[in-house]
Amino acid sequence: FLSGGGYCSEALSFVSALAAAYGDHLSLVHFGDAPRPDVVKSWKEDPTLSPLLERFIYPRAVARMAAPRVAVCHATGDYLHPSAFPGQQRCPPHGADIAIARTMFETDSIPRAWVEKLNRLDYVWVPSAFNARTFARAGVDAAKIRIVPEGVDTSVFVHKSHVQPLRLRGAHPNPRIRFLSVFKWEQRKGWDVLVRAFIAAFSGESDVELVIHTEPFHGDRSFFAQIQDECERHGVPWDGTAPRILIHEDLVPAHDMPRLYATAHALVAPSRGEGWGRPHAEAMSMGIPVIATNWSGNTAFMDASTSYLVDVDHLVRIDSGYNIQGHRYAIALSFPPPSPPSRSAARALPRARHATAASPARCCRAAPSPFAER
């Protein structure tokens, strides 16, 4: 809940709705990654979130509370009992009548250690049919799996024309077009594909900007050094002709996320795999065109009629990384541009630019439909 990132924002959307529906019957226990002080501070300052803090039961009191009738453990399988990390709060707690895991994974399988833990529970909630298939293939009892899509509050993520854009430090004051990408800095998110495609598509265009809203994921903040190294390895010019790239690291409170999206003409997410794709969904809810990979969880709500999808040539085996050796994901996004009919990231970027410039209203009207209808 309080550690930031995708699981945190998804949990927030669930508990906000559950609190409204179940009132005093809902209790919250934080477990998993340690709470971040800046996240806790942002909750306290948000009038819609601060009441939720009163529902938290802190570790010393958990042992004294009665066993819950229904316990939903919202985290990666590593944190389920027995946790892979010492000193963690037990989830599910002793005595729960119904024990549920809410989790997801972004490759074509799941970590082997998760399977036994998940099969001990009554239900496993995953956000998409993609994960229903990958979890079952990995050995999770298919009878326990339920598809529970992520939610987007369409009363908050309204059309961008009704939202005051956030002021971004260091941003171009009036770019002809601004692309936005929102992710934690890791290889899976495809930052390397994004940067190479952006430079290839817009080299020499000083009034086009890419804003990357990010934070480290078990790493340092040497973002620009990594970008420069990536460009040099692939012969992509990183010089005065390169279009503008802004790394935005400021914490954006949950209630200001619509204002961040409102700064963009289009969202770009060439990820190698997603459990769902929360930024994709939130941007689409606001009528913002989205460019994303045509594979994994985000295809539950994205297709050619609502999005600019980047085709995948094939899946590639992952040889290193925690819990994912031997898995596959969409590492082979086409680059440089292939022959038709495949659409690479380098070709999708200018295609979205021209469509948005020609008819912003037409692009924006199509995007929110999956959320307004479902």
mmCIF file of C-alpha atoms in Angstrom:
data_model
loop_
_atom_site.group_PDB
_atom_site.id
_atom_site.type_symbol
_atom_site.label_atom_id
_atom_site.label_comp_id
_atom_site.label_asym_id
_atom_site.label_seq_id
_atom_site.Cartn_x
_atom_site.Cartn_y
_atom_site.Cartn_z
ATOM 1 C CA PHE A 1 0.000 0.000 0.000
ATOM 2 C CA LEU A 2 2.610 2.515 1.115
ATOM 3 C CA SER A 3 5.765 1.545 -0.771
ATOM 4 C CA GLY A 4 5.052 3.213 -4.123
ATOM 5 C CA GLY A 5 5.006 1.615 -7.569
ATOM 6 C CA GLY A 6 2.436 -0.322 -9.566
ATOM 7 C CA TYR A 7 1.257 -2.695 -6.826
ATOM 8 C CA CYS A 8 0.783 0.285 -4.512
ATOM 9 C CA SER A 9 -1.328 2.271 -6.991
ATOM 10 C CA GLU A 10 -3.418 -0.783 -7.855
ATOM 11 C CA ALA A 11 -4.003 -1.575 -4.169
ATOM 12 C CA LEU A 12 -5.079 2.019 -3.639
ATOM 13 C CA SER A 13 -7.766 1.760 -6.322
ATOM 14 C CA PHE A 14 -9.073 -1.492 -4.843
ATOM 15 C CA VAL A 15 -9.225 -0.352 -1.226
ATOM 16 C CA SER A 16 -10.830 2.984 -2.114
ATOM 17 C CA ALA A 17 -13.729 1.126 -3.703
ATOM 18 C CA LEU A 18 -13.861 -1.556 -0.986
ATOM 19 C CA ALA A 19 -13.907 1.060 1.775
ATOM 20 C CA ALA A 20 -16.895 2.730 0.140
ATOM 21 C CA ALA A 21 -18.698 -0.605 -0.223
ATOM 22 C CA TYR A 22 -17.842 -2.383 3.036
ATOM 23 C CA GLY A 23 -17.138 0.425 5.479
ATOM 24 C CA ASP A 24 -16.082 -0.792 8.921
ATOM 25 C CA HIS A 25 -15.686 -4.400 7.741
ATOM 26 C CA LEU A 26 -12.453 -3.533 5.907
ATOM 27 C CA SER A 27 -9.049 -3.526 7.617
ATOM 28 C CA LEU A 28 -5.655 -2.885 5.986
ATOM 29 C CA VAL A 29 -2.274 -4.378 6.934
ATOM 30 C CA HIS A 30 0.865 -3.236 5.124
ATOM 31 C CA PHE A 31 3.335 -5.957 4.230
ATOM 32 C CA GLY A 32 6.041 -6.454 1.625
ATOM 33 C CA ASP A 33 8.418 -3.599 0.802
ATOM 34 C CA ALA A 34 8.900 -1.053 3.583
ATOM 35 C CA PRO A 35 6.609 2.014 3.570
ATOM 36 C CA ARG A 36 8.144 5.065 1.922
ATOM 37 C CA PRO A 37 7.930 8.230 4.042
ATOM 38 C CA ASP A 38 7.171 10.391 0.992
ATOM 39 C CA VAL A 39 4.277 8.100 -0.002
ATOM 40 C CA VAL A 40 2.845 8.133 3.536
ATOM 41 C CA LYS A 41 3.159 11.944 3.577
ATOM 42 C CA SER A 42 1.288 12.231 0.277
ATOM 43 C CA TRP A 43 -1.553 10.056 1.657
ATOM 44 C CA LYS A 44 -1.813 12.245 4.773
ATOM 45 C CA GLU A 45 -2.049 15.385 2.647
ATOM 46 C CA ASP A 46 -4.712 13.969 0.329
ATOM 47 C CA PRO A 47 -8.232 14.418 1.779
ATOM 48 C CA THR A 48 -9.545 11.412 -0.186
ATOM 49 C CA LEU A 49 -6.735 9.092 0.998
ATOM 50 C CA SER A 50 -6.078 10.208 4.567
ATOM 51 C CA PRO A 51 -9.202 8.428 5.929
ATOM 52 C CA LEU A 52 -7.779 5.137 4.625
ATOM 53 C CA LEU A 53 -4.779 5.488 6.949
ATOM 54 C CA GLU A 54 -7.183 5.096 9.876
ATOM 55 C CA ARG A 55 -8.004 1.585 8.635
ATOM 56 C CA PHE A 56 -4.416 0.343 8.935
ATOM 57 C CA ILE A 57 -3.644 -2.224 11.630
ATOM 58 C CA TYR A 58 0.016 -2.042 12.532
ATOM 59 C CA PRO A 59 2.229 -5.106 13.170
ATOM 60 C CA ARG A 60 2.044 -5.071 16.992
ATOM 61 C CA ALA A 61 -1.762 -5.159 16.835
ATOM 62 C CA VAL A 62 -2.116 -7.815 14.114
ATOM 63 C CA ALA A 63 -1.428 -10.674 16.525
ATOM 64 C CA ARG A 64 -4.305 -9.501 18.767
ATOM 65 C CA MET A 65 -6.910 -9.110 16.024
ATOM 66 C CA ALA A 66 -9.511 -11.760 15.274
ATOM 67 C CA ALA A 67 -8.887 -13.927 12.238
ATOM 68 C CA PRO A 68 -10.441 -12.310 9.152
ATOM 69 C CA ARG A 69 -13.188 -14.047 7.247
ATOM 70 C CA VAL A 70 -11.576 -13.095 3.930
ATOM 71 C CA ALA A 71 -7.877 -12.238 3.565
ATOM 72 C CA VAL A 72 -6.581 -10.842 0.269
ATOM 73 C CA CYS A 73 -2.777 -10.779 0.007
ATOM 74 C CA HIS A 74 -1.922 -8.134 -2.563
ATOM 75 C CA ALA A 75 1.730 -8.660 -3.534
ATOM 76 C CA THR A 76 4.133 -10.714 -5.585
ATOM 77 C CA GLY A 77 4.286 -14.412 -4.705
ATOM 78 C CA ASP A 78 7.674 -13.931 -3.029
ATOM 79 C CA TYR A 79 5.955 -12.277 -0.063
ATOM 80 C CA LEU A 80 3.269 -14.926 0.463
ATOM 81 C CA HIS A 81 3.748 -17.161 3.483
ATOM 82 C CA PRO A 82 6.390 -18.468 3.890
ATOM 83 C CA SER A 83 7.977 -15.233 2.719
ATOM 84 C CA ALA A 84 11.249 -15.324 0.816
ATOM 85 C CA PHE A 85 12.331 -12.313 2.882
ATOM 86 C CA PRO A 86 12.884 -12.610 6.660
ATOM 87 C CA GLY A 87 10.879 -10.477 9.082
ATOM 88 C CA GLN A 88 7.826 -9.990 6.862
ATOM 89 C CA GLN A 89 4.270 -9.799 8.133
ATOM 90 C CA ARG A 90 2.590 -13.171 7.513
ATOM 91 C CA CYS A 91 0.051 -13.230 4.686
ATOM 92 C CA PRO A 92 -2.385 -14.879 4.638
ATOM 93 C CA PRO A 93 -2.805 -14.616 8.417
ATOM 94 C CA HIS A 94 -3.637 -17.632 10.593
ATOM 95 C CA GLY A 95 -7.288 -18.616 10.649
ATOM 96 C CA ALA A 96 -8.633 -16.805 7.590
ATOM 97 C CA ASP A 97 -11.746 -18.575 6.278
ATOM 98 C CA ILE A 98 -10.903 -17.657 2.682
ATOM 99 C CA ALA A 99 -7.338 -16.862 1.598
ATOM 100 C CA ILE A 100 -6.767 -15.091 -1.727
ATOM 101 C CA ALA A 101 -3.644 -13.917 -3.541
ATOM 102 C CA ARG A 102 -3.866 -10.904 -5.828
ATOM 103 C CA THR A 103 -0.784 -11.014 -8.019
ATOM 104 C CA MET A 104 0.522 -10.986 -11.576
ATOM 105 C CA PHE A 105 3.658 -11.596 -13.626
ATOM 106 C CA GLU A 106 5.042 -10.105 -16.823
ATOM 107 C CA THR A 107 6.749 -12.988 -18.652
ATOM 108 C CA ASP A 108 5.396 -16.169 -20.261
ATOM 109 C CA SER A 109 5.612 -18.023 -16.905
ATOM 110 C CA ILE A 110 5.899 -17.393 -13.152
ATOM 111 C CA PRO A 111 8.690 -18.124 -10.643
ATOM 112 C CA ARG A 112 8.741 -21.806 -9.700
ATOM 113 C CA ALA A 113 8.645 -21.035 -5.951
ATOM 114 C CA TRP A 114 5.296 -19.267 -6.354
ATOM 115 C CA VAL A 115 3.389 -22.319 -7.557
ATOM 116 C CA GLU A 116 3.261 -24.258 -4.285
ATOM 117 C CA LYS A 117 2.387 -21.123 -2.282
ATOM 118 C CA LEU A 118 -0.450 -20.180 -4.620
ATOM 119 C CA ASN A 119 -1.882 -23.698 -4.691
ATOM 120 C CA ARG A 120 -2.256 -23.608 -0.874
ATOM 121 C CA LEU A 121 -4.713 -20.721 -1.145
ATOM 122 C CA ASP A 122 -8.405 -20.771 -1.990
ATOM 123 C CA TYR A 123 -8.226 -18.381 -4.936
ATOM 124 C CA VAL A 124 -5.664 -16.584 -7.092
ATOM 125 C CA TRP A 125 -6.821 -13.276 -8.583
ATOM 126 C CA VAL A 126 -4.968 -12.189 -11.734
ATOM 127 C CA PRO A 127 -5.771 -9.110 -13.830
ATOM 128 C CA SER A 128 -5.972 -10.626 -17.304
ATOM 129 C CA ALA A 129 -6.490 -13.744 -19.404
ATOM 130 C CA PHE A 130 -2.779 -13.509 -20.257
ATOM 131 C CA ASN A 131 -1.877 -14.294 -16.632
ATOM 132 C CA ALA A 132 -4.650 -16.863 -16.267
ATOM 133 C CA ARG A 133 -2.915 -18.808 -19.045
ATOM 134 C CA THR A 134 0.666 -18.281 -17.849
ATOM 135 C CA PHE A 135 -0.126 -19.178 -14.222
ATOM 136 C CA ALA A 136 -2.008 -22.331 -15.225
ATOM 137 C CA ARG A 137 0.769 -23.449 -17.596
ATOM 138 C CA ALA A 138 3.272 -22.988 -14.775
ATOM 139 C CA GLY A 139 1.305 -25.368 -12.515
ATOM 140 C CA VAL A 140 -1.169 -23.202 -10.573
ATOM 141 C CA ASP A 141 -4.507 -25.006 -10.203
ATOM 142 C CA ALA A 142 -6.679 -23.471 -12.933
ATOM 143 C CA ALA A 143 -9.792 -24.018 -10.786
ATOM 144 C CA LYS A 144 -8.433 -21.477 -8.276
ATOM 145 C CA ILE A 145 -7.667 -18.748 -10.824
ATOM 146 C CA ARG A 146 -10.070 -15.857 -11.251
ATOM 147 C CA ILE A 147 -9.631 -12.911 -13.638
ATOM 148 C CA VAL A 148 -10.175 -9.644 -11.736
ATOM 149 C CA PRO A 149 -9.203 -6.721 -14.006
ATOM 150 C CA GLU A 150 -7.611 -3.600 -12.590
ATOM 151 C CA GLY A 151 -9.894 -0.640 -12.147
ATOM 152 C CA VAL A 152 -9.557 2.966 -13.233
ATOM 153 C CA ASP A 153 -11.583 5.639 -11.486
ATOM 154 C CA THR A 154 -13.021 7.452 -14.493
ATOM 155 C CA SER A 155 -14.292 10.236 -12.246
ATOM 156 C CA VAL A 156 -10.621 11.018 -11.454
ATOM 157 C CA PHE A 157 -8.946 10.128 -14.750
ATOM 158 C CA VAL A 158 -11.253 12.332 -16.792
ATOM 159 C CA HIS A 159 -10.629 13.640 -20.295
ATOM 160 C CA LYS A 160 -7.405 15.664 -20.353
ATOM 161 C CA SER A 161 -9.247 18.749 -21.597
ATOM 162 C CA HIS A 162 -10.757 19.052 -18.085
ATOM 163 C CA VAL A 163 -7.412 18.765 -16.240
ATOM 164 C CA GLN A 164 -4.818 21.440 -15.462
ATOM 165 C CA PRO A 165 -1.439 19.992 -16.608
ATOM 166 C CA LEU A 166 1.293 19.575 -14.030
ATOM 167 C CA ARG A 167 4.213 21.984 -14.219
ATOM 168 C CA LEU A 168 7.300 19.901 -15.083
ATOM 169 C CA ARG A 169 10.667 21.246 -13.958
ATOM 170 C CA GLY A 170 13.053 21.612 -16.896
ATOM 171 C CA ALA A 171 10.449 20.769 -19.543
ATOM 172 C CA HIS A 172 10.109 22.495 -22.906
ATOM 173 C CA PRO A 173 7.732 25.459 -22.364
ATOM 174 C CA ASN A 174 5.697 24.799 -25.494
ATOM 175 C CA PRO A 175 6.684 21.638 -27.395
ATOM 176 C CA ARG A 176 5.039 20.833 -30.712
ATOM 177 C CA ILE A 177 4.508 17.355 -29.279
ATOM 178 C CA ARG A 178 5.402 15.770 -25.957
ATOM 179 C CA PHE A 179 5.579 12.023 -25.442
ATOM 180 C CA LEU A 180 5.321 10.701 -21.876
ATOM 181 C CA SER A 181 6.474 7.370 -20.500
ATOM 182 C CA VAL A 182 5.796 6.261 -16.907
ATOM 183 C CA PHE A 183 7.732 3.312 -15.441
ATOM 184 C CA LYS A 184 10.290 2.145 -12.915
ATOM 185 C CA TRP A 185 13.757 2.017 -14.470
ATOM 186 C CA GLU A 186 14.402 -1.593 -15.432
ATOM 187 C CA GLN A 187 15.171 -3.486 -18.628
ATOM 188 C CA ARG A 188 11.719 -5.061 -18.807
ATOM 189 C CA LYS A 189 10.109 -1.669 -19.326
ATOM 190 C CA GLY A 190 11.945 -1.228 -22.639
ATOM 191 C CA TRP A 191 13.560 2.132 -21.920
ATOM 192 C CA ASP A 192 16.360 1.176 -24.345
ATOM 193 C CA VAL A 193 13.891 0.526 -27.182
ATOM 194 C CA LEU A 194 12.028 3.732 -26.333
ATOM 195 C CA VAL A 195 15.103 5.959 -26.396
ATOM 196 C CA ARG A 196 16.550 4.510 -29.601
ATOM 197 C CA ALA A 197 13.194 4.733 -31.385
ATOM 198 C CA PHE A 198 12.592 8.311 -30.219
ATOM 199 C CA ILE A 199 16.007 9.522 -31.364
ATOM 200 C CA ALA A 200 15.708 7.712 -34.689
ATOM 201 C CA ALA A 201 12.252 9.169 -35.352
ATOM 202 C CA PHE A 202 12.902 12.773 -34.302
ATOM 203 C CA SER A 203 16.615 13.469 -34.712
ATOM 204 C CA GLY A 204 17.153 17.175 -35.317
ATOM 205 C CA GLU A 205 13.657 18.212 -34.133
ATOM 206 C CA SER A 206 14.211 20.521 -31.162
ATOM 207 C CA ASP A 207 10.522 21.121 -30.446
ATOM 208 C CA VAL A 208 9.658 17.452 -29.819
ATOM 209 C CA GLU A 209 10.133 16.149 -26.277
ATOM 210 C CA LEU A 210 10.142 12.807 -24.473
ATOM 211 C CA VAL A 211 9.429 12.967 -20.728
ATOM 212 C CA ILE A 212 10.308 9.825 -18.768
ATOM 213 C CA HIS A 213 8.692 9.793 -15.319
ATOM 214 C CA THR A 214 10.716 7.184 -13.459
ATOM 215 C CA GLU A 215 12.535 6.033 -10.354
ATOM 216 C CA PRO A 216 15.268 3.435 -9.788
ATOM 217 C CA PHE A 217 14.333 -0.227 -9.423
ATOM 218 C CA HIS A 218 17.045 -1.783 -7.240
ATOM 219 C CA GLY A 219 19.619 0.421 -8.979
ATOM 220 C CA ASP A 220 21.105 3.894 -9.076
ATOM 221 C CA ARG A 221 19.997 7.104 -10.766
ATOM 222 C CA SER A 222 22.542 7.128 -13.601
ATOM 223 C CA PHE A 223 19.728 7.328 -16.156
ATOM 224 C CA PHE A 224 21.426 9.590 -18.694
ATOM 225 C CA ALA A 225 24.706 7.652 -18.499
ATOM 226 C CA GLN A 226 22.781 4.470 -19.322
ATOM 227 C CA ILE A 227 20.988 6.209 -22.190
ATOM 228 C CA GLN A 228 24.287 7.451 -23.624
ATOM 229 C CA ASP A 229 25.879 3.991 -23.343
ATOM 230 C CA GLU A 230 22.856 2.425 -25.054
ATOM 231 C CA CYS A 231 23.020 4.895 -27.929
ATOM 232 C CA GLU A 232 26.764 4.401 -28.407
ATOM 233 C CA ARG A 233 26.385 0.605 -28.492
ATOM 234 C CA HIS A 234 23.818 0.845 -31.280
ATOM 235 C CA GLY A 235 25.365 3.689 -33.260
ATOM 236 C CA VAL A 236 22.515 6.069 -32.445
ATOM 237 C CA PRO A 237 23.739 9.693 -32.433
ATOM 238 C CA TRP A 238 23.735 11.176 -28.924
ATOM 239 C CA ASP A 239 24.799 14.695 -29.795
ATOM 240 C CA GLY A 240 23.338 18.107 -30.590
ATOM 241 C CA THR A 241 20.971 16.585 -33.146
ATOM 242 C CA ALA A 242 19.265 14.307 -30.591
ATOM 243 C CA PRO A 243 15.724 15.372 -29.670
ATOM 244 C CA ARG A 244 15.011 16.520 -26.133
ATOM 245 C CA ILE A 245 14.692 13.880 -23.359
ATOM 246 C CA LEU A 246 13.675 14.902 -19.823
ATOM 247 C CA ILE A 247 14.025 12.525 -16.871
ATOM 248 C CA HIS A 248 11.327 13.439 -14.331
ATOM 249 C CA GLU A 249 12.027 11.962 -10.876
ATOM 250 C CA ASP A 250 9.773 14.099 -8.655
ATOM 251 C CA LEU A 251 7.213 12.184 -6.606
ATOM 252 C CA VAL A 252 3.754 12.742 -8.078
ATOM 253 C CA PRO A 253 1.019 12.100 -5.476
ATOM 254 C CA ALA A 254 -1.839 9.835 -6.558
ATOM 255 C CA HIS A 255 -4.275 12.740 -6.859
ATOM 256 C CA ASP A 256 -1.878 14.557 -9.240
ATOM 257 C CA MET A 257 -1.310 11.673 -11.660
ATOM 258 C CA PRO A 258 -4.055 12.940 -14.011
ATOM 259 C CA ARG A 259 -2.192 16.255 -14.149
ATOM 260 C CA LEU A 260 1.005 14.439 -15.151
ATOM 261 C CA TYR A 261 -0.763 12.592 -17.974
ATOM 262 C CA ALA A 262 -2.378 15.851 -19.095
ATOM 263 C CA THR A 263 1.058 17.232 -19.998
ATOM 264 C CA ALA A 264 1.371 14.698 -22.841
ATOM 265 C CA HIS A 265 0.135 14.437 -26.401
ATOM 266 C CA ALA A 266 0.721 10.661 -26.276
ATOM 267 C CA LEU A 267 1.895 7.995 -23.822
ATOM 268 C CA VAL A 268 4.613 5.567 -24.982
ATOM 269 C CA ALA A 269 5.179 2.153 -23.339
ATOM 270 C CA PRO A 270 7.289 -0.277 -25.415
ATOM 271 C CA SER A 271 7.508 -2.739 -22.512
ATOM 272 C CA ARG A 272 8.785 -6.305 -22.896
ATOM 273 C CA GLY A 273 5.911 -7.546 -20.758
ATOM 274 C CA GLU A 274 3.116 -6.276 -18.494
ATOM 275 C CA GLY A 275 0.821 -7.902 -15.947
ATOM 276 C CA TRP A 276 -1.768 -5.254 -16.831
ATOM 277 C CA GLY A 277 -0.365 -1.843 -17.816
ATOM 278 C CA ARG A 278 -1.702 0.708 -15.378
ATOM 279 C CA PRO A 279 -0.282 3.870 -17.032
ATOM 280 C CA HIS A 280 -1.697 2.660 -20.356
ATOM 281 C CA ALA A 281 -5.185 2.336 -18.866
ATOM 282 C CA GLU A 282 -5.086 5.629 -16.972
ATOM 283 C CA ALA A 283 -3.890 7.562 -20.029
ATOM 284 C CA MET A 284 -6.542 5.958 -22.247
ATOM 285 C CA SER A 285 -9.204 6.883 -19.703
ATOM 286 C CA MET A 286 -8.138 10.503 -20.219
ATOM 287 C CA GLY A 287 -8.375 10.278 -24.005
ATOM 288 C CA ILE A 288 -4.606 10.278 -24.529
ATOM 289 C CA PRO A 289 -3.310 8.177 -27.459
ATOM 290 C CA VAL A 290 -1.139 5.271 -26.270
ATOM 291 C CA ILE A 291 1.695 3.487 -28.094
ATOM 292 C CA ALA A 292 2.428 0.097 -26.516
ATOM 293 C CA THR A 293 3.644 -3.434 -27.150
ATOM 294 C CA ASN A 294 1.159 -5.849 -28.699
ATOM 295 C CA TRP A 295 1.774 -8.591 -26.129
ATOM 296 C CA SER A 296 0.969 -9.543 -22.516
ATOM 297 C CA GLY A 297 -1.536 -8.107 -20.034
ATOM 298 C CA ASN A 298 -2.249 -4.761 -21.681
ATOM 299 C CA THR A 299 -3.853 -6.513 -24.678
ATOM 300 C CA ALA A 300 -6.844 -7.166 -22.381
ATOM 301 C CA PHE A 301 -7.981 -3.598 -23.091
ATOM 302 C CA MET A 302 -5.879 -2.466 -26.043
ATOM 303 C CA ASP A 303 -6.391 -3.265 -29.714
ATOM 304 C CA ALA A 304 -5.896 -1.600 -33.085
ATOM 305 C CA SER A 305 -9.126 0.385 -32.722
ATOM 306 C CA THR A 306 -8.041 2.155 -29.504
ATOM 307 C CA SER A 307 -4.227 2.149 -29.535
ATOM 308 C CA TYR A 308 -1.022 2.273 -31.549
ATOM 309 C CA LEU A 309 0.296 -1.254 -30.980
ATOM 310 C CA VAL A 310 3.913 -2.163 -31.711
ATOM 311 C CA ASP A 311 4.250 -5.645 -33.189
ATOM 312 C CA VAL A 312 6.617 -8.212 -31.680
ATOM 313 C CA ASP A 313 8.845 -10.303 -33.941
ATOM 314 C CA HIS A 314 9.263 -13.132 -31.416
ATOM 315 C CA LEU A 315 9.830 -13.894 -27.725
ATOM 316 C CA VAL A 316 13.344 -14.266 -26.363
ATOM 317 C CA ARG A 317 14.630 -16.416 -23.509
ATOM 318 C CA ILE A 318 15.771 -14.530 -20.406
ATOM 319 C CA ASP A 319 19.136 -15.771 -19.167
ATOM 320 C CA SER A 320 19.609 -13.609 -16.067
ATOM 321 C CA GLY A 321 17.586 -11.820 -13.408
ATOM 322 C CA TYR A 322 15.877 -12.644 -10.127
ATOM 323 C CA ASN A 323 13.286 -15.430 -10.511
ATOM 324 C CA ILE A 324 13.019 -15.203 -14.301
ATOM 325 C CA GLN A 325 15.826 -17.299 -15.781
ATOM 326 C CA GLY A 326 14.442 -19.465 -18.566
ATOM 327 C CA HIS A 327 11.302 -17.369 -18.988
ATOM 328 C CA ARG A 328 10.544 -15.505 -22.209
ATOM 329 C CA TYR A 329 9.288 -12.035 -22.969
ATOM 330 C CA ALA A 330 8.977 -9.672 -25.911
ATOM 331 C CA ILE A 331 12.547 -8.455 -26.023
ATOM 332 C CA ALA A 332 12.650 -8.414 -29.839
ATOM 333 C CA LEU A 333 10.598 -5.330 -30.611
ATOM 334 C CA SER A 334 11.373 -4.431 -34.217
ATOM 335 C CA PHE A 335 14.210 -1.946 -34.566
ATOM 336 C CA PRO A 336 15.188 -0.483 -36.954
ATOM 337 C CA PRO A 337 11.917 -0.301 -38.894
ATOM 338 C CA PRO A 338 11.137 -3.631 -40.587
ATOM 339 C CA SER A 339 9.311 -4.200 -43.818
ATOM 340 C CA PRO A 340 5.475 -4.117 -43.695
ATOM 341 C CA PRO A 341 3.196 -5.207 -42.175
ATOM 342 C CA SER A 342 5.073 -5.116 -38.844
ATOM 343 C CA ARG A 343 5.058 -1.773 -37.034
ATOM 344 C CA SER A 344 8.155 -0.875 -35.052
ATOM 345 C CA ALA A 345 8.437 1.583 -32.193
ATOM 346 C CA ALA A 346 10.396 3.939 -34.464
ATOM 347 C CA ARG A 347 7.522 4.023 -36.948
ATOM 348 C CA ALA A 348 4.694 4.134 -34.388
ATOM 349 C CA LEU A 349 6.048 7.304 -32.738
ATOM 350 C CA PRO A 350 5.787 9.600 -35.759
ATOM 351 C CA ARG A 351 2.545 7.895 -36.813
ATOM 352 C CA ALA A 352 0.974 8.862 -33.484
ATOM 353 C CA ARG A 353 2.407 12.365 -33.804
ATOM 354 C CA HIS A 354 0.867 12.971 -37.222
ATOM 355 C CA ALA A 355 -2.510 11.519 -36.213
ATOM 356 C CA THR A 356 -2.630 13.596 -33.048
ATOM 357 C CA ALA A 357 -1.629 16.784 -34.836
ATOM 358 C CA ALA A 358 -4.141 16.200 -37.633
ATOM 359 C CA SER A 359 -7.118 15.344 -35.444
ATOM 360 C CA PRO A 360 -6.575 15.313 -31.674
ATOM 361 C CA ALA A 361 -10.307 14.997 -31.008
ATOM 362 C CA ARG A 362 -10.661 11.887 -33.169
ATOM 363 C CA CYS A 363 -7.693 10.176 -31.470
ATOM 364 C CA CYS A 364 -8.903 11.068 -28.022
ATOM 365 C CA ARG A 365 -12.519 9.994 -28.493
ATOM 366 C CA ALA A 366 -11.552 6.397 -29.247
ATOM 367 C CA ALA A 367 -9.280 5.797 -26.285
ATOM 368 C CA PRO A 368 -11.602 5.853 -23.219
ATOM 369 C CA SER A 369 -14.249 3.439 -24.540
ATOM 370 C CA PRO A 370 -13.038 0.247 -22.774
ATOM 371 C CA PHE A 371 -13.315 1.965 -19.391
ATOM 372 C CA ALA A 372 -16.514 3.893 -19.921
ATOM 373 C CA GLU A 373 -18.272 0.715 -21.100
ATOM 374 C CA ARG A 374 -16.796 -1.819 -18.667
#
